[in-house]
CSV table of C-alpha atoms in Angstrom, one decimal:
chain,number,residue,atom,x,y,z
A,1,UNK,CA,22.3,9.9,3.4
A,2,UNK,CA,22.4,13.6,4.3
A,3,UNK,CA,19.5,15.8,5.2
A,4,UNK,CA,19.8,19.5,5.9
A,5,UNK,CA,16.8,21.5,7.3
A,6,UNK,CA,16.3,25.2,7.5
A,7,UNK,CA,13.4,26.2,9.8
A,8,UNK,CA,11.8,29.5,10.6
A,9,UNK,CA,8.9,30.2,12.9
A,10,UNK,CA,7.1,33.3,14.2
A,11,UNK,CA,4.2,33.3,16.8
A,12,UNK,CA,2.1,35.9,18.4
A,13,UNK,CA,0.0,35.2,21.5
A,14,UNK,CA,-3.2,37.2,22.1
A,15,UNK,CA,-4.3,38.3,25.6
A,16,UNK,CA,-7.4,36.1,25.3
A,17,UNK,CA,-5.3,33.0,25.1
A,18,UNK,CA,-5.4,32.6,21.3
A,19,UNK,CA,-2.4,32.8,19.0
A,20,UNK,CA,-1.3,33.3,15.4
A,21,UNK,CA,1.6,31.3,14.0
A,22,UNK,CA,3.5,31.1,10.7
A,23,UNK,CA,6.3,28.5,10.0
A,24,UNK,CA,8.5,27.5,7.1
A,25,UNK,CA,10.8,24.6,6.5
A,26,UNK,CA,13.2,24.1,3.6
A,27,UNK,CA,14.9,20.7,3.3
A,28,UNK,CA,17.7,19.4,1.2
A,29,UNK,CA,18.2,15.6,1.0
A,30,UNK,CA,21.0,13.7,-0.8
A,31,UNK,CA,21.3,9.9,-1.0
A,32,UNK,CA,24.1,8.0,-2.7
A,33,UNK,CA,24.7,4.3,-2.2
A,34,UNK,CA,26.0,1.1,-3.8
A,35,UNK,CA,25.5,-2.2,-2.0
A,36,UNK,CA,25.3,-5.9,-2.8
A,37,UNK,CA,23.7,-8.9,-1.3
A,38,UNK,CA,23.4,-12.7,-1.9
A,39,UNK,CA,21.5,-13.1,-5.1
A,40,UNK,CA,20.6,-16.8,-4.5
A,41,UNK,CA,20.0,-19.1,-1.7
A,42,UNK,CA,23.0,-20.9,-0.2
A,43,UNK,CA,23.6,-24.6,-1.0
A,44,UNK,CA,24.6,-27.2,1.7
A,45,UNK,CA,28.2,-26.2,1.4
A,46,UNK,CA,27.4,-22.5,1.9
A,47,UNK,CA,27.8,-21.4,-1.8
A,48,UNK,CA,25.6,-18.7,-3.3
A,49,UNK,CA,25.5,-18.5,-7.1
A,50,UNK,CA,25.9,-14.7,-7.5
A,51,UNK,CA,25.6,-11.4,-5.8
A,52,UNK,CA,23.0,-8.8,-6.7
A,53,UNK,CA,23.9,-5.2,-6.5
A,54,UNK,CA,21.8,-2.0,-6.3
A,55,UNK,CA,22.9,1.6,-6.8
A,56,UNK,CA,20.9,4.8,-6.3
A,57,UNK,CA,21.5,8.5,-6.4
A,58,UNK,CA,18.6,10.6,-5.0
A,59,UNK,CA,18.4,14.4,-4.6
A,60,UNK,CA,15.4,16.2,-3.2
A,61,UNK,CA,14.5,19.7,-2.2
A,62,UNK,CA,11.3,20.5,-0.4
A,63,UNK,CA,9.5,23.6,0.9
A,64,UNK,CA,6.7,23.5,3.5
A,65,UNK,CA,4.7,26.6,4.7
A,66,UNK,CA,2.0,26.8,7.2
A,67,UNK,CA,0.0,29.7,8.8
A,68,UNK,CA,-2.9,29.5,11.2
A,69,UNK,CA,-4.9,31.4,13.8
A,70,UNK,CA,-6.4,30.0,16.9
A,71,UNK,CA,-9.0,32.1,18.8
A,72,UNK,CA,-11.2,31.3,21.8
A,73,UNK,CA,-14.7,32.8,22.1
A,74,UNK,CA,-17.5,32.7,24.5
A,75,UNK,CA,-21.1,31.6,23.8
A,76,UNK,CA,-23.9,30.3,26.1
A,77,UNK,CA,-21.7,30.7,29.1
A,78,UNK,CA,-19.0,28.4,27.8
A,79,UNK,CA,-15.6,29.0,26.1
A,80,UNK,CA,-15.1,27.5,22.7
A,81,UNK,CA,-12.2,27.7,20.2
A,82,UNK,CA,-11.8,28.0,16.4
A,83,UNK,CA,-8.7,27.3,14.3
A,84,UNK,CA,-8.3,28.4,10.6
A,85,UNK,CA,-5.2,27.9,8.5
A,86,UNK,CA,-3.6,27.2,5.2
A,87,UNK,CA,-0.5,25.3,4.1
A,88,UNK,CA,1.7,24.6,1.1
A,89,UNK,CA,4.2,21.9,0.2
A,90,UNK,CA,6.3,21.4,-2.8
A,91,UNK,CA,9.0,18.8,-3.7
A,92,UNK,CA,11.5,18.4,-6.5
A,93,UNK,CA,13.3,15.1,-6.6
A,94,UNK,CA,15.4,13.1,-9.0
A,95,UNK,CA,16.2,9.4,-8.7
A,96,UNK,CA,18.9,7.5,-10.6
A,97,UNK,CA,18.7,3.7,-10.1
A,98,UNK,CA,20.8,0.9,-11.4
A,99,UNK,CA,21.3,-2.8,-10.6
A,100,UNK,CA,22.8,-6.0,-11.8
A,101,UNK,CA,24.5,-9.3,-10.8
A,102,UNK,CA,28.1,-10.4,-10.1
A,103,UNK,CA,28.7,-14.0,-11.1
A,104,UNK,CA,29.9,-16.4,-8.4
A,105,UNK,CA,30.0,-18.7,-6.8
A,106,UNK,CA,30.7,-17.1,-3.4
A,107,UNK,CA,31.2,-19.1,-0.2
A,108,UNK,CA,29.7,-17.8,3.0
A,109,UNK,CA,32.3,-19.6,5.1
A,110,UNK,CA,35.3,-18.3,3.2
A,111,UNK,CA,34.1,-15.1,1.8
A,112,UNK,CA,36.2,-13.5,-1.0
A,113,UNK,CA,36.4,-9.8,-0.2
A,114,UNK,CA,38.3,-8.9,-3.4
A,115,UNK,CA,35.1,-8.4,-5.4
A,116,UNK,CA,35.5,-5.7,-8.1
A,117,UNK,CA,33.1,-2.8,-7.8
A,118,UNK,CA,30.8,-2.9,-10.8
A,119,UNK,CA,30.5,-0.2,-13.4
A,120,UNK,CA,27.2,1.5,-12.6
A,121,UNK,CA,24.8,2.2,-15.4
A,122,UNK,CA,21.7,4.1,-14.1
A,123,UNK,CA,19.1,2.5,-16.3
A,124,UNK,CA,16.2,4.2,-14.6
A,125,UNK,CA,16.2,8.0,-14.2
A,126,UNK,CA,13.1,9.8,-13.0
A,127,UNK,CA,12.1,13.2,-11.8
A,128,UNK,CA,9.0,13.9,-9.7
A,129,UNK,CA,7.7,17.4,-8.8
A,130,UNK,CA,4.6,17.2,-6.6
A,131,UNK,CA,2.8,20.3,-5.2
A,132,UNK,CA,0.2,20.2,-2.5
A,133,UNK,CA,-1.7,23.0,-0.8
A,134,UNK,CA,-4.9,23.4,1.2
A,135,UNK,CA,-7.0,25.1,3.8
A,136,UNK,CA,-8.1,23.6,7.0
A,137,UNK,CA,-10.2,24.5,10.1
A,138,UNK,CA,-11.3,23.1,13.4
A,139,UNK,CA,-14.1,24.1,15.8
A,140,UNK,CA,-14.2,23.0,19.5
A,141,UNK,CA,-17.6,23.6,21.1
A,142,UNK,CA,-18.6,22.9,24.7
A,143,UNK,CA,-22.4,22.4,24.9
A,144,UNK,CA,-21.9,22.1,28.7
A,145,UNK,CA,-19.0,22.1,31.1
A,146,UNK,CA,-18.0,18.4,30.8
A,147,UNK,CA,-18.6,17.8,27.1
A,148,UNK,CA,-16.4,19.0,24.2
A,149,UNK,CA,-17.3,18.4,20.5
A,150,UNK,CA,-14.6,18.7,17.9
A,151,UNK,CA,-15.2,19.0,14.2
A,152,UNK,CA,-12.9,20.0,11.3
A,153,UNK,CA,-11.6,19.2,7.9
A,154,UNK,CA,-9.2,20.1,5.2
A,155,UNK,CA,-9.6,20.9,1.5
A,156,UNK,CA,-6.6,19.7,-0.5
A,157,UNK,CA,-5.3,20.4,-4.0
A,158,UNK,CA,-2.5,18.1,-5.3
A,159,UNK,CA,-0.7,17.7,-8.6
A,160,UNK,CA,2.4,15.9,-9.7
A,161,UNK,CA,4.2,14.8,-12.8
A,162,UNK,CA,6.7,12.0,-13.2
A,163,UNK,CA,9.2,12.5,-16.0
A,164,UNK,CA,11.6,9.9,-17.5
A,165,UNK,CA,14.9,11.8,-17.7
A,166,UNK,CA,16.3,9.5,-20.3
A,167,UNK,CA,13.6,10.3,-22.8
A,168,UNK,CA,12.4,13.7,-21.4
A,169,UNK,CA,8.8,12.4,-21.6
A,170,UNK,CA,6.3,12.4,-18.7
A,171,UNK,CA,5.3,8.9,-17.6
A,172,UNK,CA,2.4,9.7,-15.3
A,173,UNK,CA,0.5,12.5,-13.8
A,174,UNK,CA,-1.8,12.8,-10.7
A,175,UNK,CA,-4.2,15.7,-10.3
A,176,UNK,CA,-6.5,16.0,-7.2
A,177,UNK,CA,-8.8,18.9,-7.0
A,178,UNK,CA,-10.5,20.1,-3.7
A,179,UNK,CA,-10.3,16.7,-1.9
A,180,UNK,CA,-12.1,17.1,1.4
A,181,UNK,CA,-10.8,15.2,4.5
A,182,UNK,CA,-13.1,15.4,7.5
A,183,UNK,CA,-12.3,15.0,11.2
A,184,UNK,CA,-14.6,14.6,14.2
A,185,UNK,CA,-14.0,14.0,17.9
A,186,UNK,CA,-15.8,14.0,21.3
A,187,UNK,CA,-14.4,14.3,24.8
A,188,UNK,CA,-16.4,13.8,28.0
A,189,UNK,CA,-15.0,14.5,31.4
A,190,UNK,CA,-16.1,11.6,33.6
A,191,UNK,CA,-14.4,13.2,36.7
A,192,UNK,CA,-12.0,16.0,37.3
A,193,UNK,CA,-9.1,13.7,36.5
A,194,UNK,CA,-10.6,11.2,34.0
A,195,UNK,CA,-11.9,11.8,30.4
A,196,UNK,CA,-13.3,9.5,27.8
A,197,UNK,CA,-12.8,10.4,24.1
A,198,UNK,CA,-13.5,9.1,20.6
A,199,UNK,CA,-12.3,10.4,17.2
A,200,UNK,CA,-12.8,9.6,13.5
A,201,UNK,CA,-10.8,10.9,10.5
A,202,UNK,CA,-10.4,10.2,6.9
A,203,UNK,CA,-6.9,9.8,5.4
A,204,UNK,CA,-5.6,11.5,2.3
A,205,UNK,CA,-1.8,11.4,2.0
A,206,UNK,CA,0.0,12.1,-1.3
A,207,UNK,CA,3.2,10.1,-2.0
A,208,UNK,CA,6.3,10.7,-4.0
A,209,UNK,CA,7.2,7.0,-4.6
A,210,UNK,CA,7.2,5.6,-8.1
A,211,UNK,CA,6.7,2.0,-9.3
A,212,UNK,CA,8.8,-0.1,-11.6
A,213,UNK,CA,7.1,1.4,-14.7
A,214,UNK,CA,7.9,5.0,-13.5
A,215,UNK,CA,4.3,5.7,-12.5
A,216,UNK,CA,3.7,7.8,-9.4
A,217,UNK,CA,1.8,6.0,-6.7
A,218,UNK,CA,-1.7,7.3,-6.0
A,219,UNK,CA,-2.2,9.1,-2.7
A,220,UNK,CA,-2.9,6.9,0.4
A,221,UNK,CA,-6.6,7.0,1.3
A,222,UNK,CA,-8.6,5.5,4.1
A,223,UNK,CA,-10.0,6.1,7.5
A,224,UNK,CA,-9.1,5.8,11.2
A,225,UNK,CA,-11.0,5.8,14.4
A,226,UNK,CA,-9.9,5.7,18.0
A,227,UNK,CA,-11.6,5.5,21.4
A,228,UNK,CA,-10.0,5.7,24.8
A,229,UNK,CA,-9.5,7.1,28.3
A,230,UNK,CA,-7.1,9.8,29.5
A,231,UNK,CA,-6.3,10.5,33.1
A,232,UNK,CA,-4.3,13.0,35.2
A,233,UNK,CA,-2.8,11.2,38.2
A,234,UNK,CA,-0.8,12.2,41.3
A,235,UNK,CA,-2.3,15.7,41.4
A,236,UNK,CA,-1.7,16.2,37.7
A,237,UNK,CA,1.9,15.1,37.8
A,238,UNK,CA,1.3,12.0,35.6
A,239,UNK,CA,-0.6,11.8,32.4
A,240,UNK,CA,-1.9,8.3,31.5
A,241,UNK,CA,-4.0,7.0,28.6
A,242,UNK,CA,-5.4,3.8,27.2
A,243,UNK,CA,-6.8,3.6,23.6
A,244,UNK,CA,-8.0,1.3,21.0
A,245,UNK,CA,-7.4,2.3,17.4
A,246,UNK,CA,-8.4,0.9,14.0
A,247,UNK,CA,-6.9,2.1,10.7
A,248,UNK,CA,-7.7,1.0,7.1
A,249,UNK,CA,-6.1,2.5,4.0
A,250,UNK,CA,-5.2,1.6,0.4
A,251,UNK,CA,-2.2,2.5,-1.9
A,252,UNK,CA,0.4,2.4,0.9
A,253,UNK,CA,3.9,2.3,-0.6
A,254,UNK,CA,5.9,-0.8,0.1
A,255,UNK,CA,9.1,-2.4,-1.3
A,256,UNK,CA,8.4,-4.2,-4.5
A,257,UNK,CA,9.7,-7.8,-4.0
A,258,UNK,CA,9.9,-8.4,-7.7
A,259,UNK,CA,11.9,-5.2,-8.5
A,260,UNK,CA,14.4,-4.3,-5.8
A,261,UNK,CA,14.7,-0.5,-5.3
A,262,UNK,CA,11.2,0.2,-6.5
A,263,UNK,CA,7.9,0.7,-4.7
A,264,UNK,CA,4.4,-0.8,-5.2
A,265,UNK,CA,1.0,0.1,-3.8
A,266,UNK,CA,-0.6,-2.4,-1.4
A,267,UNK,CA,-4.2,-3.3,-1.4
A,268,UNK,CA,-6.3,-2.5,1.6
A,269,UNK,CA,-4.3,-2.6,4.8
A,270,UNK,CA,-5.8,-2.8,8.3
A,271,UNK,CA,-3.9,-1.9,11.4
A,272,UNK,CA,-5.5,-2.1,14.9
A,273,UNK,CA,-4.4,-2.4,18.4
A,274,UNK,CA,-4.4,-1.1,22.0
A,275,UNK,CA,-2.0,1.5,23.2
A,276,UNK,CA,-1.3,2.2,26.9
A,277,UNK,CA,0.9,5.0,28.0
A,278,UNK,CA,1.9,6.9,31.3
A,279,UNK,CA,4.5,9.6,31.9
A,280,UNK,CA,5.2,12.2,34.5
A,281,UNK,CA,6.5,12.7,38.0
A,282,UNK,CA,5.1,10.2,40.5
A,283,UNK,CA,7.2,11.5,43.5
A,284,UNK,CA,9.6,14.4,43.8
A,285,UNK,CA,12.6,13.5,41.7
A,286,UNK,CA,11.1,10.3,40.3
A,287,UNK,CA,10.0,10.4,36.6
A,288,UNK,CA,8.0,7.6,35.1
A,289,UNK,CA,7.5,6.7,31.4
């Protein structure tokens, strides 16, 4: 598995504390593997009936571009901030997949390492070419000194076609037009060193995985909220936080247990938990994480 990234970035900082930034990333990924594993359960003597093998060649090139401007401004005696930006992502990947069985039996206690490498026939060959672009913005407003309100969102356009390279015919298409993904947050400074916050966002995440039939999986969609406390301790030397988060989404790609090497979309998934974190310098020369 080899990944090569080319990254370029330029940033300009304004005297008022704002900035403008543009970045680009071009990535090339190559994967080539052939492996085998026990294809059946072992019996009491340690014998497995056969080995199952899986081979894949995967090549992908991707381009990601982003440009945004962040500017502070004053209103009603308080400083606020606005961010406006746009981004673009494109992928082009090809996947060749093959698999089969090697007849046994094979004994786990006296393994025969002289197993001939199988002749690989890539029975599944697909090409996926998703393109995603959008515009986004965020506004941070302070109605008064201790309170910050955050609102924002993104408009996304997404299209992708999956092509069967053996037949040259498209097997599935996905086309999403002006999908809006909102975000909202609130921060309240309880003291000079302790803040309470809450946030809510919707999830829209396009995917490049395909299922056993060669169909592109639909984008992940869902929502997430989080509440917590953040603190600066030891005169600002240590940042600490505790948070509760809850996430629900659908269409998350996972390994297909019935078809090794392929993906399947899960139903609704819920993830929730508590996260506690602290890091920084508690004493001169002593770092804590």
